[in-house]
GROMACS .gro file of C-alpha atoms in nm:
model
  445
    1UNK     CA    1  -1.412   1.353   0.309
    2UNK     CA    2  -1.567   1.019   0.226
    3UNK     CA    3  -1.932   0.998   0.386
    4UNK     CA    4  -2.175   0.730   0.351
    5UNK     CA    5  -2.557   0.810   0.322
    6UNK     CA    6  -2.779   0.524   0.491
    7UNK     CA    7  -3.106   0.536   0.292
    8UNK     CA    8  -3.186   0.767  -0.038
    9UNK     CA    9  -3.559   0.921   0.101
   10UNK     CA   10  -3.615   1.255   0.126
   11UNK     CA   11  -3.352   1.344   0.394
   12UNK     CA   12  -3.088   1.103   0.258
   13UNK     CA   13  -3.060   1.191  -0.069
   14UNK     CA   14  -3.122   1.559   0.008
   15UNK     CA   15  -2.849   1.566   0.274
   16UNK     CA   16  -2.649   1.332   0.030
   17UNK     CA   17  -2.674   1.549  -0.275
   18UNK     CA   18  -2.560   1.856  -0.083
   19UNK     CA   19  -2.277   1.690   0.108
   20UNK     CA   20  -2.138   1.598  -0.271
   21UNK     CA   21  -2.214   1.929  -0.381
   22UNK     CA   22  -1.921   2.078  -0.193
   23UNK     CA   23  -1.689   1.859  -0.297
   24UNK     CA   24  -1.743   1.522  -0.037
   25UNK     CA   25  -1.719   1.165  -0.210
   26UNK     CA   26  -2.056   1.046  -0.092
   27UNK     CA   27  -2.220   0.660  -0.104
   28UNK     CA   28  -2.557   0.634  -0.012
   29UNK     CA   29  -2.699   0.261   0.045
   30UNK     CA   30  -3.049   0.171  -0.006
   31UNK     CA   31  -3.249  -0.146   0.021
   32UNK     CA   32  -3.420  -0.118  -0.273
   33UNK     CA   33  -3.284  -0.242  -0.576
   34UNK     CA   34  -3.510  -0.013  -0.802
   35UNK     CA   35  -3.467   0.319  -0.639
   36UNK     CA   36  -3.074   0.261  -0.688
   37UNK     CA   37  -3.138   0.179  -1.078
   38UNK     CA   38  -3.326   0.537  -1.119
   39UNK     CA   39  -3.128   0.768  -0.923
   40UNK     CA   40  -2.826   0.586  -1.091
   41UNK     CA   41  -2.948   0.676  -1.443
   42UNK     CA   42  -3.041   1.017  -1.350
   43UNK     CA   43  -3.368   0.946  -1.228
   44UNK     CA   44  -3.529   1.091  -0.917
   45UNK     CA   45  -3.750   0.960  -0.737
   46UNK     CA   46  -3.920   1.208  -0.521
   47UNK     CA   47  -3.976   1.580  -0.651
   48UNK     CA   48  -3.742   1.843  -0.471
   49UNK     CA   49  -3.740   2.156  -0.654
   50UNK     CA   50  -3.307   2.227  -0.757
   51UNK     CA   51  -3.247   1.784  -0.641
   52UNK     CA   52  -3.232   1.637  -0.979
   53UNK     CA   53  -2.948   1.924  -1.140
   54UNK     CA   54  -2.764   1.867  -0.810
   55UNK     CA   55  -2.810   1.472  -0.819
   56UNK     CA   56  -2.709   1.437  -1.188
   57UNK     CA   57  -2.399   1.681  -1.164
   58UNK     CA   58  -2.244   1.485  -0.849
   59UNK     CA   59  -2.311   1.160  -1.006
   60UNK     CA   60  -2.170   1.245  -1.337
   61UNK     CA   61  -1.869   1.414  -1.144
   62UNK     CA   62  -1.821   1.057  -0.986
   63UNK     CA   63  -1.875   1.215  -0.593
   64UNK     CA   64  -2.197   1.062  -0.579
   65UNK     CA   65  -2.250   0.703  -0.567
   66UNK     CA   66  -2.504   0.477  -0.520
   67UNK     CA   67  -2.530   0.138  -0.376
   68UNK     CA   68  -2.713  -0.188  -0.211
   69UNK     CA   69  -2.429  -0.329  -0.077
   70UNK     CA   70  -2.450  -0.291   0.303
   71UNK     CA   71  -2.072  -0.419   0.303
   72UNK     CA   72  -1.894  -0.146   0.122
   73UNK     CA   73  -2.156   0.127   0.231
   74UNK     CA   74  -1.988  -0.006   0.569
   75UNK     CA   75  -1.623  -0.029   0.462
   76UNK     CA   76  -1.667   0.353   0.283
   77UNK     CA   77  -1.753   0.637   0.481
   78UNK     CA   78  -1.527   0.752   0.813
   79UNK     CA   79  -1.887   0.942   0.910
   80UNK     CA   80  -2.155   0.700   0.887
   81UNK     CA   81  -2.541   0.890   0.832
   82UNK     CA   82  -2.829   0.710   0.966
   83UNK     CA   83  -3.183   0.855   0.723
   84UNK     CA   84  -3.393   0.590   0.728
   85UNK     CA   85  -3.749   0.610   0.773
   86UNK     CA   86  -3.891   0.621   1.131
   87UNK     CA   87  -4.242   0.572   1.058
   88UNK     CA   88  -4.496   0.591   1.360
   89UNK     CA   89  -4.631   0.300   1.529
   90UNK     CA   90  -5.042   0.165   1.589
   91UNK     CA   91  -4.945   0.400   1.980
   92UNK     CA   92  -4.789   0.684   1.765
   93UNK     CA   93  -4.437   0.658   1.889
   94UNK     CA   94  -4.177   0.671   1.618
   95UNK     CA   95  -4.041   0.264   1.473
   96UNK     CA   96  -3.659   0.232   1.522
   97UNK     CA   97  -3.634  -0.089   1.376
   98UNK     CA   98  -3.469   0.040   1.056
   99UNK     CA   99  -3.279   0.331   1.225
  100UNK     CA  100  -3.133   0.006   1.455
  101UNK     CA  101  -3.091  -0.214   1.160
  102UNK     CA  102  -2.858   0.023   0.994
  103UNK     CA  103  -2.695   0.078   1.343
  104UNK     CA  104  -2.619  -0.300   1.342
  105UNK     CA  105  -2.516  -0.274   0.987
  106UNK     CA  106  -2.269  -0.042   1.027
  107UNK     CA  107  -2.106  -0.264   1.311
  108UNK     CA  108  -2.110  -0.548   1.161
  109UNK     CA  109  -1.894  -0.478   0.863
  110UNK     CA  110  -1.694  -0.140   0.952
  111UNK     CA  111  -1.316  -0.200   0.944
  112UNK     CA  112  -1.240   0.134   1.118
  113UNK     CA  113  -1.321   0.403   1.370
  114UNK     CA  114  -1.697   0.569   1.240
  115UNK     CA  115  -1.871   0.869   1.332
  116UNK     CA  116  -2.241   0.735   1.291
  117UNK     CA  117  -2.478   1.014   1.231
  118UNK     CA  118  -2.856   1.006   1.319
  119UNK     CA  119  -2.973   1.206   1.070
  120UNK     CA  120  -3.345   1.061   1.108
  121UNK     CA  121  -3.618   1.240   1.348
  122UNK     CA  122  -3.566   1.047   1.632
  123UNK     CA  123  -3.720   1.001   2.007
  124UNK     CA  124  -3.443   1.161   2.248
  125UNK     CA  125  -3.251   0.852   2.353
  126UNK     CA  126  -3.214   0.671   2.047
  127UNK     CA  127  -2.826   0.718   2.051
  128UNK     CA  128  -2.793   0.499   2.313
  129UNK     CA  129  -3.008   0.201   2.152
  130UNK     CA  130  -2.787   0.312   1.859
  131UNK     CA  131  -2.463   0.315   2.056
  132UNK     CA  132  -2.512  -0.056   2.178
  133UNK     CA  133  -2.692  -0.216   1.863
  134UNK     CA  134  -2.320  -0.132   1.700
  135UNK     CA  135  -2.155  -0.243   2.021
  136UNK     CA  136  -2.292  -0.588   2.027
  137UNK     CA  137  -2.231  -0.642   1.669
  138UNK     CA  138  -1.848  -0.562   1.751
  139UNK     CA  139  -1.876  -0.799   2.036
  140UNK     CA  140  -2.012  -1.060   1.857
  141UNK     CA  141  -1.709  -1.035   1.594
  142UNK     CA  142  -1.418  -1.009   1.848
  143UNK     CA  143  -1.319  -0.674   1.771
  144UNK     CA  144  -1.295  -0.374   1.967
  145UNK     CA  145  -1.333  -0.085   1.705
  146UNK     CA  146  -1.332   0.320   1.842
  147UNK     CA  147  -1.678   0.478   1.742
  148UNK     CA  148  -1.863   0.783   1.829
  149UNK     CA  149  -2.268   0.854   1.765
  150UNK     CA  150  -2.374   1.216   1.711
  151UNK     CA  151  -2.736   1.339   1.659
  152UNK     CA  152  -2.717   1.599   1.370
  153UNK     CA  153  -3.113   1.668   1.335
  154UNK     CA  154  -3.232   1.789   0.983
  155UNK     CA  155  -3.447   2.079   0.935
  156UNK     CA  156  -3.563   2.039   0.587
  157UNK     CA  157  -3.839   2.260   0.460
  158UNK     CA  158  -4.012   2.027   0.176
  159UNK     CA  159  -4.023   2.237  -0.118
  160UNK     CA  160  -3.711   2.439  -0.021
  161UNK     CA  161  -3.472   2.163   0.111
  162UNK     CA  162  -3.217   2.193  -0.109
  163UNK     CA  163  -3.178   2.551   0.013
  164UNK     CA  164  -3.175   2.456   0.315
  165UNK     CA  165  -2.944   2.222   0.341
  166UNK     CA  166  -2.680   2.436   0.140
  167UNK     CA  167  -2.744   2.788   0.330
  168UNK     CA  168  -2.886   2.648   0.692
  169UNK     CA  169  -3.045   2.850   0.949
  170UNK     CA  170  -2.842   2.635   1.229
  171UNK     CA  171  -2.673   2.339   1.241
  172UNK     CA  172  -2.708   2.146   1.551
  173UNK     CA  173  -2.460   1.917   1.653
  174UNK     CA  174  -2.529   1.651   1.973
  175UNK     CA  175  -2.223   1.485   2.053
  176UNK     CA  176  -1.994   1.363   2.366
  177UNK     CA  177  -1.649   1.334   2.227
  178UNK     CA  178  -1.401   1.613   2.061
  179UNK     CA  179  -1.293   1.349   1.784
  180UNK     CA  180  -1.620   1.356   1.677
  181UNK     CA  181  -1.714   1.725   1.733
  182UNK     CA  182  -1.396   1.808   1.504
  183UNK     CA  183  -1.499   1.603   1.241
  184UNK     CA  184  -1.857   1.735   1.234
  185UNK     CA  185  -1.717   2.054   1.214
  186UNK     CA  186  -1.510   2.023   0.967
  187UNK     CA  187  -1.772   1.844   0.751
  188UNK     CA  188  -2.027   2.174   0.813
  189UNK     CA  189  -1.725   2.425   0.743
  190UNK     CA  190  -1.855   2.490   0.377
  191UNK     CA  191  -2.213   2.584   0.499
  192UNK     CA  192  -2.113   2.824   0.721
  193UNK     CA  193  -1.849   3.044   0.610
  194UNK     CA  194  -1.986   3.410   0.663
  195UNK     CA  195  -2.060   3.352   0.991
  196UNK     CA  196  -2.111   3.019   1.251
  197UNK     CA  197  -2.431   2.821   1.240
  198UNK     CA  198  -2.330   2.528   1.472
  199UNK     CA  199  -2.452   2.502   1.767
  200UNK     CA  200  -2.288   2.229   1.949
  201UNK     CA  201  -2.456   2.045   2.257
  202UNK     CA  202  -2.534   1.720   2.461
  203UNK     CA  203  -2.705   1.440   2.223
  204UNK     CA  204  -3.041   1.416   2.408
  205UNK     CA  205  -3.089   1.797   2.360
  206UNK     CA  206  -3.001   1.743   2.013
  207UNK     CA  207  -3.268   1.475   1.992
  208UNK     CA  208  -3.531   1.703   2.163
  209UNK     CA  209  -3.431   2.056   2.003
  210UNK     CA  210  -3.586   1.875   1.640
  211UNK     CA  211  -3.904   1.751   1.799
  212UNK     CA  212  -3.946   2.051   1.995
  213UNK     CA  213  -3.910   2.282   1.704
  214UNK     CA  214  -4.195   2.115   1.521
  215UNK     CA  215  -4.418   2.103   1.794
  216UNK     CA  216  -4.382   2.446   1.829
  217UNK     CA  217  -4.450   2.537   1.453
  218UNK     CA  218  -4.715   2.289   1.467
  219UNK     CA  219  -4.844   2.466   1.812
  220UNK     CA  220  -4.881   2.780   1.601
  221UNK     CA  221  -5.054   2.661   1.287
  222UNK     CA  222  -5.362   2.472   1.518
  223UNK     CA  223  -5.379   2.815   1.774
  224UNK     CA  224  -5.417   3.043   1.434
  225UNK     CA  225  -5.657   2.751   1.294
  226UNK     CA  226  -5.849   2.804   1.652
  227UNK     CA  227  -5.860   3.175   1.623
  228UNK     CA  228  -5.943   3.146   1.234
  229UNK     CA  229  -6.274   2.977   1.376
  230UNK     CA  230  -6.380   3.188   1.659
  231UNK     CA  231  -6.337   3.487   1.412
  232UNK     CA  232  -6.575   3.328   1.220
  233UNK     CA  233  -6.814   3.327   1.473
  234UNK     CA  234  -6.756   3.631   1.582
  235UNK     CA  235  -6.752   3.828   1.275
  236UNK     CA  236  -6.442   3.903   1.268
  237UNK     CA  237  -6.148   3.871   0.951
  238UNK     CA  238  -5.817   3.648   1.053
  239UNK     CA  239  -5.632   3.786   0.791
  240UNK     CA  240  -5.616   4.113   1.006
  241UNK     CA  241  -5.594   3.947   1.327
  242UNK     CA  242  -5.301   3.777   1.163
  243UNK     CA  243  -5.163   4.092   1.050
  244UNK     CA  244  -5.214   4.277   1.374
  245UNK     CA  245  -5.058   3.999   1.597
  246UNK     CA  246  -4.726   3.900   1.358
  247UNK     CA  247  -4.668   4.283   1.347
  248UNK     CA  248  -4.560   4.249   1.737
  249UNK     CA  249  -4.165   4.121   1.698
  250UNK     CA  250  -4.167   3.846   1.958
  251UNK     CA  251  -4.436   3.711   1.766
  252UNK     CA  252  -4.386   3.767   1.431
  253UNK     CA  253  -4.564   3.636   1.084
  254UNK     CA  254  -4.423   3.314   1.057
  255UNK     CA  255  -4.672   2.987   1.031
  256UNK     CA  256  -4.947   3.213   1.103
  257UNK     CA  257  -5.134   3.130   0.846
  258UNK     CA  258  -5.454   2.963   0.908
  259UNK     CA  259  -5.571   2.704   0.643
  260UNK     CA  260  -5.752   2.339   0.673
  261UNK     CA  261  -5.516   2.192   0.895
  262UNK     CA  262  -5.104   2.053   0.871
  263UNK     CA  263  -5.043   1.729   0.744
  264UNK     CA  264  -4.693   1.581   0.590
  265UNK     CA  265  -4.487   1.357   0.704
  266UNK     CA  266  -4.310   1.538   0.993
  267UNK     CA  267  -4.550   1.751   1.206
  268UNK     CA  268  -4.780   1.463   1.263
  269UNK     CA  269  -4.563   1.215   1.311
  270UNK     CA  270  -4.355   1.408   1.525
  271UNK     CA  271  -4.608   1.557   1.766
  272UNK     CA  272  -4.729   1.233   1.804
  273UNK     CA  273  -4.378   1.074   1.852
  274UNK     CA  274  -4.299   1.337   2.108
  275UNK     CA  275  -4.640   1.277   2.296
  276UNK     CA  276  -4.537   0.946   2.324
  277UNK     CA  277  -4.194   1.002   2.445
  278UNK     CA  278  -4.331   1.286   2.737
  279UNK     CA  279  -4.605   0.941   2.840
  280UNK     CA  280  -4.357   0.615   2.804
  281UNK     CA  281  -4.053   0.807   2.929
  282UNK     CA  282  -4.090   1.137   3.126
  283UNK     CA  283  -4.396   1.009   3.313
  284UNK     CA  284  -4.565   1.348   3.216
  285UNK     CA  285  -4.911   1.423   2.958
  286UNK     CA  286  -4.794   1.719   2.711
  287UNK     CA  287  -5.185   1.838   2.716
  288UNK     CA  288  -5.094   2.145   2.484
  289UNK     CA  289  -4.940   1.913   2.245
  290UNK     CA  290  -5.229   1.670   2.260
  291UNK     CA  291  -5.479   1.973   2.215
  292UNK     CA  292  -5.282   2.045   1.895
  293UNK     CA  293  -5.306   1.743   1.767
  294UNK     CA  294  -5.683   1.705   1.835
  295UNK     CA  295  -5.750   2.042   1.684
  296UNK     CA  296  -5.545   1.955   1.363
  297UNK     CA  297  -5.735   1.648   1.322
  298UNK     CA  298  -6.122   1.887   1.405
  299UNK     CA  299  -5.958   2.114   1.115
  300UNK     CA  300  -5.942   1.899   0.834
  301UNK     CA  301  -6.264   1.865   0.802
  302UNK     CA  302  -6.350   2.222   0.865
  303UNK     CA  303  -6.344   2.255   0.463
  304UNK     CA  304  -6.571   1.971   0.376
  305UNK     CA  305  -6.829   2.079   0.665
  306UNK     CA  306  -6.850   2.421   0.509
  307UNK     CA  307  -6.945   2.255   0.145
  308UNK     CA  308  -7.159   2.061   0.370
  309UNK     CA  309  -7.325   2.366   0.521
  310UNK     CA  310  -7.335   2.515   0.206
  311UNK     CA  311  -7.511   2.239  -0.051
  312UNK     CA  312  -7.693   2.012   0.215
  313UNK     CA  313  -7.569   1.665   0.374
  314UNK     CA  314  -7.690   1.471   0.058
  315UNK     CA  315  -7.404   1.528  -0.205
  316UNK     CA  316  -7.549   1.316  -0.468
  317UNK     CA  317  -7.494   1.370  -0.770
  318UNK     CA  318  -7.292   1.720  -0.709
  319UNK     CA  319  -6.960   1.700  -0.843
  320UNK     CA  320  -6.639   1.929  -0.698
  321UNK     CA  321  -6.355   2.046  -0.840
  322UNK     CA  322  -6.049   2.042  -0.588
  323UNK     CA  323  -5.745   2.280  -0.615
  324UNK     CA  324  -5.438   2.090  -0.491
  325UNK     CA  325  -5.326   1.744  -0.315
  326UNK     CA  326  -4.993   1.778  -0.207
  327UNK     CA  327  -5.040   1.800   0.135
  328UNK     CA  328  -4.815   2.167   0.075
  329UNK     CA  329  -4.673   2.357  -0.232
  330UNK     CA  330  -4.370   2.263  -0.385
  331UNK     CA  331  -4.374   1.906  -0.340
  332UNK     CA  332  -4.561   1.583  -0.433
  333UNK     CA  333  -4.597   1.458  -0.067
  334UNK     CA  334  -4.959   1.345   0.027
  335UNK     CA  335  -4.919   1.188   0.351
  336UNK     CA  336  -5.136   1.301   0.589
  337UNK     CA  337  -5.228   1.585   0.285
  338UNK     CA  338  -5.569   1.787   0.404
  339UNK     CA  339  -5.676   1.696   0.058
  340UNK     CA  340  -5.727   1.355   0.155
  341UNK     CA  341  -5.980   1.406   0.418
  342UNK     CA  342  -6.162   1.643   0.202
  343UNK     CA  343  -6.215   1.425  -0.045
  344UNK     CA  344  -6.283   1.151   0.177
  345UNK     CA  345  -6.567   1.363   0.360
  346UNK     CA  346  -6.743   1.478   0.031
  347UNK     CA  347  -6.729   1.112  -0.135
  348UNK     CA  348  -6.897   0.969   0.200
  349UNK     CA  349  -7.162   1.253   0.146
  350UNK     CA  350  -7.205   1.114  -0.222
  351UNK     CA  351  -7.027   1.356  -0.442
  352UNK     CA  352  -6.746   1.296  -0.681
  353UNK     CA  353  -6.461   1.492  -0.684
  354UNK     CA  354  -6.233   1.644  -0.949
  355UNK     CA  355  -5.900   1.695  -0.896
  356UNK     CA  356  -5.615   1.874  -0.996
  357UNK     CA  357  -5.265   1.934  -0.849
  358UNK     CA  358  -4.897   2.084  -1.055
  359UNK     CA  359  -4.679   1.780  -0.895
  360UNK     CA  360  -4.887   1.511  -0.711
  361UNK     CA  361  -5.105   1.448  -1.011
  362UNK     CA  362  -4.908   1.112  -1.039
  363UNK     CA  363  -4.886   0.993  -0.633
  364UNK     CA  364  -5.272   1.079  -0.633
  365UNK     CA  365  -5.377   0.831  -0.904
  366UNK     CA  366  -5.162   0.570  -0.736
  367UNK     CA  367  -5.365   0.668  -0.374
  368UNK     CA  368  -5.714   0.643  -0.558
  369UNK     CA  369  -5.663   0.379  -0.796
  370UNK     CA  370  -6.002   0.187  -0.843
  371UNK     CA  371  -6.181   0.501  -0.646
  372UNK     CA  372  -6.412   0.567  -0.885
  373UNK     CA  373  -6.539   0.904  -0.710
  374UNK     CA  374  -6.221   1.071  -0.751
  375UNK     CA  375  -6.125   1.181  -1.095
  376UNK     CA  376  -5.848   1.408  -1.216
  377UNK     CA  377  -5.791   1.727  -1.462
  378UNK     CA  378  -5.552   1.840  -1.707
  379UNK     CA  379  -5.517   2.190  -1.549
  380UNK     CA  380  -5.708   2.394  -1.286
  381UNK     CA  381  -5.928   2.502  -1.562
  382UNK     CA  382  -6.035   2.163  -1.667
  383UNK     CA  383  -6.136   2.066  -1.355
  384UNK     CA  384  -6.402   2.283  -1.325
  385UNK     CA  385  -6.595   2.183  -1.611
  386UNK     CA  386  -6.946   2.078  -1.476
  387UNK     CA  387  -6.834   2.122  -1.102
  388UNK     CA  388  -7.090   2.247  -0.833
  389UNK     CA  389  -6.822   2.438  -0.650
  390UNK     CA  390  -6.432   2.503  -0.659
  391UNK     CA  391  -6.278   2.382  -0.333
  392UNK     CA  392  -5.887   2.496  -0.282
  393UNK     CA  393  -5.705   2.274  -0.035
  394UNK     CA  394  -5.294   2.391  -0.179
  395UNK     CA  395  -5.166   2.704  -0.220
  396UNK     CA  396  -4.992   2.725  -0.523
  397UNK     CA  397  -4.914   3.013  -0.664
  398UNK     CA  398  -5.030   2.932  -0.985
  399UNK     CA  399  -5.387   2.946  -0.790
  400UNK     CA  400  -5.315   3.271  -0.672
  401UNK     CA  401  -5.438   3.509  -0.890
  402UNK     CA  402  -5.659   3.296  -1.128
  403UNK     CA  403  -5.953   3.440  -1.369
  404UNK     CA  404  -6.269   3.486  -1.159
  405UNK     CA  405  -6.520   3.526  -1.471
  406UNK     CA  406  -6.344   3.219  -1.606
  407UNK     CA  407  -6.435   3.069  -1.331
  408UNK     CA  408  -6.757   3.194  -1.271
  409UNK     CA  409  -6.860   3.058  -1.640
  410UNK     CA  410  -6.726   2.700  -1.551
  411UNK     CA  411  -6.927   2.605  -1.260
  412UNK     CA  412  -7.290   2.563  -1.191
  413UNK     CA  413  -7.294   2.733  -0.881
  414UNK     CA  414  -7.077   3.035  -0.862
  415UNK     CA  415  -6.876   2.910  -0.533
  416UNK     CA  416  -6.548   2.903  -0.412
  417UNK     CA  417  -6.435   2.710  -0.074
  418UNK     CA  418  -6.082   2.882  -0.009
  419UNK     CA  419  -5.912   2.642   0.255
  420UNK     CA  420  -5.592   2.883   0.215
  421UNK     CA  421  -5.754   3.191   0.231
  422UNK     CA  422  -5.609   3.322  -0.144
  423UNK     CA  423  -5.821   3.537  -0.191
  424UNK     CA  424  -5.943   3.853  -0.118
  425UNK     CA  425  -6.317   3.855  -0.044
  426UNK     CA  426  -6.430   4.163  -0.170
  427UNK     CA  427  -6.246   4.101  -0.504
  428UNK     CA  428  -6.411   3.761  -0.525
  429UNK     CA  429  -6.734   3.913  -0.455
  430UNK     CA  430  -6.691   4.166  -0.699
  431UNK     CA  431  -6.623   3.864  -0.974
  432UNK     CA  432  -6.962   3.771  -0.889
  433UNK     CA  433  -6.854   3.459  -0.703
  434UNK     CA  434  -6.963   3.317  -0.341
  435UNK     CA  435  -6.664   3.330  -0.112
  436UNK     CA  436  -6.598   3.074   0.190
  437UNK     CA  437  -6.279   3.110   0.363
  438UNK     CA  438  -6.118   3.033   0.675
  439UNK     CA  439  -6.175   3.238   0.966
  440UNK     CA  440  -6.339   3.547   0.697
  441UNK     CA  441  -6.675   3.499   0.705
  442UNK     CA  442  -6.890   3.432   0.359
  443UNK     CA  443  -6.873   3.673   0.043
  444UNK     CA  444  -7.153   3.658  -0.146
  445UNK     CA  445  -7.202   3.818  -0.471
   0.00000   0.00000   0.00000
């Protein structure tokens, strides 16, 4: 099946790769001259643990193509995918103008009838704005060209998308036509062969069902962030709340994991988005969403106030070595990243930080570029040479069972800030080390 990819980001050229992978003949268009050039000569330009072997088979195989050329990106594919970026507005509601643009793209110059795909994250509703952005561009040339629009929402882990993609939990499929529906179908037919994923329904459900589902996992990060702090306070450990409650099925242990707050560049964006849409067009406040977004944003700087608490309002001349940017494991991504308000806290308090991260080593440099508080390590090790404290913000695993002596040695003051909770207490203790979690009291040697 011929497919064209609109826009090589992290969805596009995920969902692009894969779709070549299984035998497709894919063409994904970009804007951007540069981004072409690299992925052309093998390059990749985000990191994606399994992409680049995937990327450089298909393209060497000739099924996956690259191309600026909004024409024959047009002129190619019978199923057209919309992944363009659909960053947030100033009000937080999510910017259609590219999603749109390619919309109008594809009508201007397809020959054919097209299946046009929104693959972005998208407000419910935006198939109809895409529906008659492609209509008026068919007007305007005369022609009266057969088209469907389907949402086909992705639900990409970062960090594990190419699994994902090729084994998917579900596969949801909003559309209003069978022509469509059978060529979605048979599209998804490789994914799914032990059993059916697809769940077929109505395109504004299929809009909502993606902002819904990460509202909800964002709803459950903020309430175990919540209950992390009032344990705290009460004396109690979250890490066996959190085992007592995910024991209970309907519950379970999923995104119970209480930390320094979510950040990336969906659950933000997309509990803000979907705030947005409940205000503008349902005529409703989501107040649980809003509380989760207003407790995400308290529990960023939950880390930072405890290094506070711990060394005194006046960080001058204290110096911290910081565990991890990425705003999550596995992937390079700092938007939003908890790491960024940490180290924006403790350089407003006057210390200097040290940094170190396995992947975002290189997107972090180009972030604090000029910041001369901010300064970065060779390896975890290195970055605690003449640190105060060791603050962990990303849990890696190759921070999860580190050397505690080692570690001990390489700081002036024997503390650790764990804003992943890594670490067993008691074994930190016994290391000799002051212990700071989330939601499990202090350890202190």
């Amino acid at each position: 099946m011929k497919i064209t990819v609109i826009g090589t980001g992290y969805v596009g050229l995920v969902s692009g790769a894969c779709l070549a992978e299984v035998g497709n003949d894919v063409l994904c268009l970009d804007v951007d001259a540069e981004k072409v050039r690299i992925l052309e000569s093998g390059g990749i330009p985000i990191h994606e643990p399994g992409l680049a072997e995937i990327v450089r088979r298909n393209v060497a195989a000739g099924r996956l193509r690259f191309t600026t050329d909004p024409v024959r990106a047009a002129l190619f594919g019978t199923i057209q995918f919309i992944a363009v970026g659909t960053p947030p507005d100033e009000d937080g509601s999510a910017d259609l103008r590219h999603v749109l643009a390619a919309a109008a793209g594809v009508g201007r110059h397809m020959d054919g009838y097209r299946v046009i795909v929104d693959k972005s994250t998208v407000p419910v509703g935006t198939a109809d704005k895409v529906r008659a952005a492609v209509a008026a561009e068919l007007a305007a040339r005369g022609v009266g060209l057969a088209f469907s629009v389907v949402s086909n929402p992705e639900f990409l882990k970062e960090g594990a998308a190419v699994d994902d993609f090729m084994r998917p939990d579900r596969i949801v499929i909003g559309a209003d036509d069978d022509r469509a529906v059978a060529l979605m179908r048979a599209l998804y037919a490789p994914f799914q062969r032990n059993h059916e994923r697809l769940i077929l329904m109505d395109v504004r459900s299929a809009e909502l069902t993606k902002y819904a589902a990460n509202a909800m996992l964002a709803t459950r990060i903020s309430f175990m962030n919540e209950l992390a702090n009032l344990a705290e306070r009460l004396g109690a450990d979250i890490e066996l709340v959190r085992q007592g409650i995910g024991s209970d099925p309907r519950i379970g242990y999923h995104f119970l994991y209480p930390g320094c707050g979510y950040g990336g560049s969906c659950f933000p964006k997309d509990v803000q988005a979907l705030i947005r849409t409940a205000t503008e067009d349902g005529g409703m406040d989501l107040r649980i969403l809003s509380a989760v977004e207003a407790a995400n944003a308290e529990q960023k700087g939950v880390l930072a106030a405890k290094v506070l608490g711990r060394f005194g309002r006046d960080l001058t001349g204290r110096r911290f070595a910081l565990w991890g940017l990425a705003f999550k494991p596995n992937t390079d991504d700092m938007r939003e990243a908890p790491s960024r308000t940490v180290i924006a806290d403790l350089l407003a308090a006057g210390a200097t930080v040290s940094a170190y991260d396995p992947v975002a080593m290189a997107e972090a440099r180009r972030i604090y570029a000029g910041e001369p508080g901010v300064s970065f390590a060779s390896g975890p090790m290195a970055a605690l040479s003449g640190a105060d404290a060791l603050v962990i913000v990303t849990e890696w695993k190759e921070f999860r069972s580190p050397d505690f002596e080692a570690i001990r040695s390489a700081l002036r003051h024997p503390v650790i800030f764990d804003g992943r909770n890594l670490y067993d207490p008691v074994l930190v203790a016994a290391g000799g080390l002051e212990y700071h979690g989330i939601g499990r009291g202090s350890g202190k040697a």
